[in-house]
């Protein structure tokens, strides 16, 4: 329904404005309200990160957890993970719940995801997917307290990636994710 770009504060990761541009990298399957915000809902966001060197896209995808609908996507092969992080958090701040909490944000922790995760943590984004570690130790850039076993992001082990793809395929087939 809408295509364009987001203007945001690079230091805080907060949105400033949306600018409608035909063919822009930010795609919305919803109509922005005043000030570019969206209808309150329960939103989740996921990122797959690339290096920004042009060979593959860094992608943000946001879904409405209550309706199962995809509501936003941003994709670019030319944006470094540390630059993508404040843009992603700014977009996620547009998708808040009734209590002003922004979208739950998760990403693939491996490779460029480590740089992205450190940048997100530095921005103090408040709603991050954290996973349990198997040994209780904290990985670099964890926001948790040592010994809690919580680490930001999703780790793509072969079984975990297979399970993710199987669940995604089933959600598409069953129209639980539209």
Tab-separated table of C-alpha atoms in Angstrom:
chain	number	residue	atom	x	y	z
A	1	UNK	CA	0.000	0.000	0.000
A	2	UNK	CA	2.978	2.330	0.585
A	3	UNK	CA	6.608	2.537	-0.604
A	4	UNK	CA	9.307	4.911	0.457
A	5	UNK	CA	12.098	5.676	2.880
A	6	UNK	CA	12.437	6.504	6.553
A	7	UNK	CA	14.294	9.486	7.966
A	8	UNK	CA	15.661	8.688	11.407
A	9	UNK	CA	18.062	9.860	14.071
A	10	UNK	CA	21.238	7.785	13.689
A	11	UNK	CA	22.275	8.373	17.314
A	12	UNK	CA	19.018	7.323	18.970
A	13	UNK	CA	17.547	4.935	16.384
A	14	UNK	CA	14.227	6.804	16.578
A	15	UNK	CA	12.071	7.732	13.570
A	16	UNK	CA	11.764	11.303	12.324
A	17	UNK	CA	9.487	10.909	9.300
A	18	UNK	CA	8.392	8.691	6.452
A	19	UNK	CA	8.882	9.888	2.901
A	20	UNK	CA	6.742	8.277	0.207
A	21	UNK	CA	8.834	7.330	-2.839
A	22	UNK	CA	7.593	5.022	-5.595
A	23	UNK	CA	9.841	1.942	-5.616
A	24	UNK	CA	11.497	2.896	-2.294
A	25	UNK	CA	13.182	0.173	-0.221
A	26	UNK	CA	10.651	0.398	2.633
A	27	UNK	CA	7.432	-1.399	1.707
A	28	UNK	CA	4.301	-1.267	3.885
A	29	UNK	CA	1.207	-3.441	3.635
A	30	UNK	CA	-0.624	-0.940	5.823
A	31	UNK	CA	-1.354	2.770	5.603
A	32	UNK	CA	0.658	4.968	8.004
A	33	UNK	CA	-1.299	7.110	10.454
A	34	UNK	CA	-0.402	10.704	11.305
A	35	UNK	CA	3.311	11.179	12.069
A	36	UNK	CA	4.046	7.905	10.235
A	37	UNK	CA	2.983	5.646	13.082
A	38	UNK	CA	0.956	2.493	12.516
A	39	UNK	CA	-2.225	1.167	14.076
A	40	UNK	CA	-1.285	-0.214	17.522
A	41	UNK	CA	-0.851	-3.984	17.545
A	42	UNK	CA	1.422	-6.792	18.615
A	43	UNK	CA	4.310	-6.731	16.152
A	44	UNK	CA	7.380	-8.876	15.652
A	45	UNK	CA	10.370	-8.041	13.463
A	46	UNK	CA	13.111	-10.240	12.087
A	47	UNK	CA	16.343	-9.419	10.272
A	48	UNK	CA	18.707	-11.359	8.087
A	49	UNK	CA	21.949	-9.428	7.788
A	50	UNK	CA	24.486	-9.126	5.002
A	51	UNK	CA	27.786	-7.265	4.901
A	52	UNK	CA	26.494	-4.381	2.780
A	53	UNK	CA	28.945	-5.051	-0.033
A	54	UNK	CA	26.246	-5.594	-2.674
A	55	UNK	CA	26.250	-9.396	-2.916
A	56	UNK	CA	23.077	-10.078	-0.900
A	57	UNK	CA	20.345	-8.125	0.856
A	58	UNK	CA	20.075	-7.159	4.482
A	59	UNK	CA	16.371	-7.567	5.157
A	60	UNK	CA	13.907	-6.472	7.825
A	61	UNK	CA	10.476	-8.090	7.864
A	62	UNK	CA	7.703	-7.111	10.310
A	63	UNK	CA	4.536	-9.071	11.008
A	64	UNK	CA	1.408	-8.485	13.038
A	65	UNK	CA	1.355	-11.317	15.598
A	66	UNK	CA	-2.390	-11.021	16.138
A	67	UNK	CA	-3.445	-11.240	12.496
A	68	UNK	CA	-0.527	-13.188	11.005
A	69	UNK	CA	-0.064	-10.549	8.311
A	70	UNK	CA	3.224	-9.201	7.023
A	71	UNK	CA	3.063	-5.426	7.427
A	72	UNK	CA	6.518	-4.142	6.458
A	73	UNK	CA	9.738	-5.003	4.660
A	74	UNK	CA	13.021	-3.219	4.033
A	75	UNK	CA	15.702	-4.748	1.822
A	76	UNK	CA	19.030	-3.417	0.549
A	77	UNK	CA	22.317	-5.035	-0.515
A	78	UNK	CA	24.286	-1.821	0.094
A	79	UNK	CA	23.834	-1.078	3.806
A	80	UNK	CA	26.357	-2.146	6.449
A	81	UNK	CA	24.997	-3.867	9.589
A	82	UNK	CA	26.087	-1.011	11.893
A	83	UNK	CA	24.247	1.500	9.672
A	84	UNK	CA	21.218	-0.795	9.258
A	85	UNK	CA	20.726	-1.114	13.046
A	86	UNK	CA	19.471	2.431	13.779
A	87	UNK	CA	17.276	2.321	10.664
A	88	UNK	CA	15.748	-0.975	11.777
A	89	UNK	CA	15.077	0.263	15.303
A	90	UNK	CA	13.516	3.451	13.895
A	91	UNK	CA	11.165	1.395	11.717
A	92	UNK	CA	10.350	-0.903	14.657
A	93	UNK	CA	9.456	2.150	16.800
A	94	UNK	CA	6.691	2.918	14.277
A	95	UNK	CA	5.055	-0.445	15.056
A	96	UNK	CA	4.046	-0.173	18.725
A	97	UNK	CA	1.515	-1.919	20.901
A	98	UNK	CA	-1.167	-0.328	23.073
A	99	UNK	CA	1.421	0.231	25.826
A	100	UNK	CA	3.854	2.107	23.527
A	101	UNK	CA	6.214	-0.904	23.361
A	102	UNK	CA	7.905	-1.201	19.927
A	103	UNK	CA	8.029	-4.390	17.861
A	104	UNK	CA	9.891	-7.385	19.264
A	105	UNK	CA	13.150	-7.475	17.282
A	106	UNK	CA	15.138	-10.610	16.499
A	107	UNK	CA	17.960	-11.344	14.064
A	108	UNK	CA	20.364	-14.030	12.986
A	109	UNK	CA	23.276	-13.601	15.396
A	110	UNK	CA	25.987	-15.222	13.252
A	111	UNK	CA	28.333	-13.285	10.938
A	112	UNK	CA	27.216	-9.690	10.280
A	113	UNK	CA	24.494	-10.171	12.907
A	114	UNK	CA	27.112	-9.741	15.635
A	115	UNK	CA	27.947	-6.207	14.436
A	116	UNK	CA	24.244	-5.448	14.037
A	117	UNK	CA	23.489	-6.759	17.546
A	118	UNK	CA	26.157	-4.610	19.174
A	119	UNK	CA	24.754	-1.555	17.396
A	120	UNK	CA	21.179	-2.379	18.492
A	121	UNK	CA	22.366	-2.878	22.083
A	122	UNK	CA	24.225	0.458	21.992
A	123	UNK	CA	20.939	2.138	20.955
A	124	UNK	CA	19.248	0.648	24.063
A	125	UNK	CA	16.360	-0.695	21.992
A	126	UNK	CA	13.962	-2.081	24.627
A	127	UNK	CA	12.285	-5.099	22.998
A	128	UNK	CA	14.830	-7.656	21.803
A	129	UNK	CA	14.435	-11.388	21.289
A	130	UNK	CA	16.839	-13.159	23.628
A	131	UNK	CA	17.612	-16.853	23.600
A	132	UNK	CA	18.835	-19.154	26.310
A	133	UNK	CA	22.412	-20.364	26.067
A	134	UNK	CA	23.141	-24.003	26.726
A	135	UNK	CA	25.893	-23.409	29.281
A	136	UNK	CA	24.655	-20.265	31.046
A	137	UNK	CA	27.540	-18.160	29.707
A	138	UNK	CA	26.942	-14.917	27.905
A	139	UNK	CA	28.037	-14.336	24.346
A	140	UNK	CA	29.590	-11.006	23.348
A	141	UNK	CA	27.085	-8.140	23.183
A	142	UNK	CA	24.570	-9.781	25.484
A	143	UNK	CA	22.443	-7.340	27.454
A	144	UNK	CA	21.863	-9.876	30.189
A	145	UNK	CA	23.665	-10.270	33.479
A	146	UNK	CA	26.454	-12.850	33.477
A	147	UNK	CA	25.081	-16.217	34.479
A	148	UNK	CA	21.508	-15.595	33.317
A	149	UNK	CA	22.097	-17.477	30.065
A	150	UNK	CA	20.315	-14.905	27.857
A	151	UNK	CA	21.855	-13.838	24.543
A	152	UNK	CA	20.454	-11.431	21.942
A	153	UNK	CA	19.488	-12.798	18.545
A	154	UNK	CA	18.910	-16.189	16.996
A	155	UNK	CA	21.733	-18.629	16.321
A	156	UNK	CA	21.366	-20.486	12.999
A	157	UNK	CA	22.414	-24.037	13.809
A	158	UNK	CA	21.469	-26.511	11.084
A	159	UNK	CA	18.605	-28.052	13.133
A	160	UNK	CA	17.329	-24.610	14.176
A	161	UNK	CA	17.394	-23.295	10.613
A	162	UNK	CA	15.596	-26.406	9.339
A	163	UNK	CA	12.939	-26.039	12.046
A	164	UNK	CA	12.511	-22.347	11.229
A	165	UNK	CA	12.063	-23.029	7.516
A	166	UNK	CA	9.657	-25.908	8.192
A	167	UNK	CA	7.538	-23.767	10.526
A	168	UNK	CA	7.583	-20.852	8.058
A	169	UNK	CA	6.489	-23.148	5.207
A	170	UNK	CA	3.679	-24.604	7.354
A	171	UNK	CA	2.526	-21.091	8.344
A	172	UNK	CA	2.397	-20.046	4.683
A	173	UNK	CA	0.613	-23.232	3.622
A	174	UNK	CA	-1.882	-22.964	6.501
A	175	UNK	CA	-2.376	-19.222	5.887
A	176	UNK	CA	-1.281	-18.467	9.441
A	177	UNK	CA	1.239	-16.012	7.953
A	178	UNK	CA	-0.044	-13.944	5.079
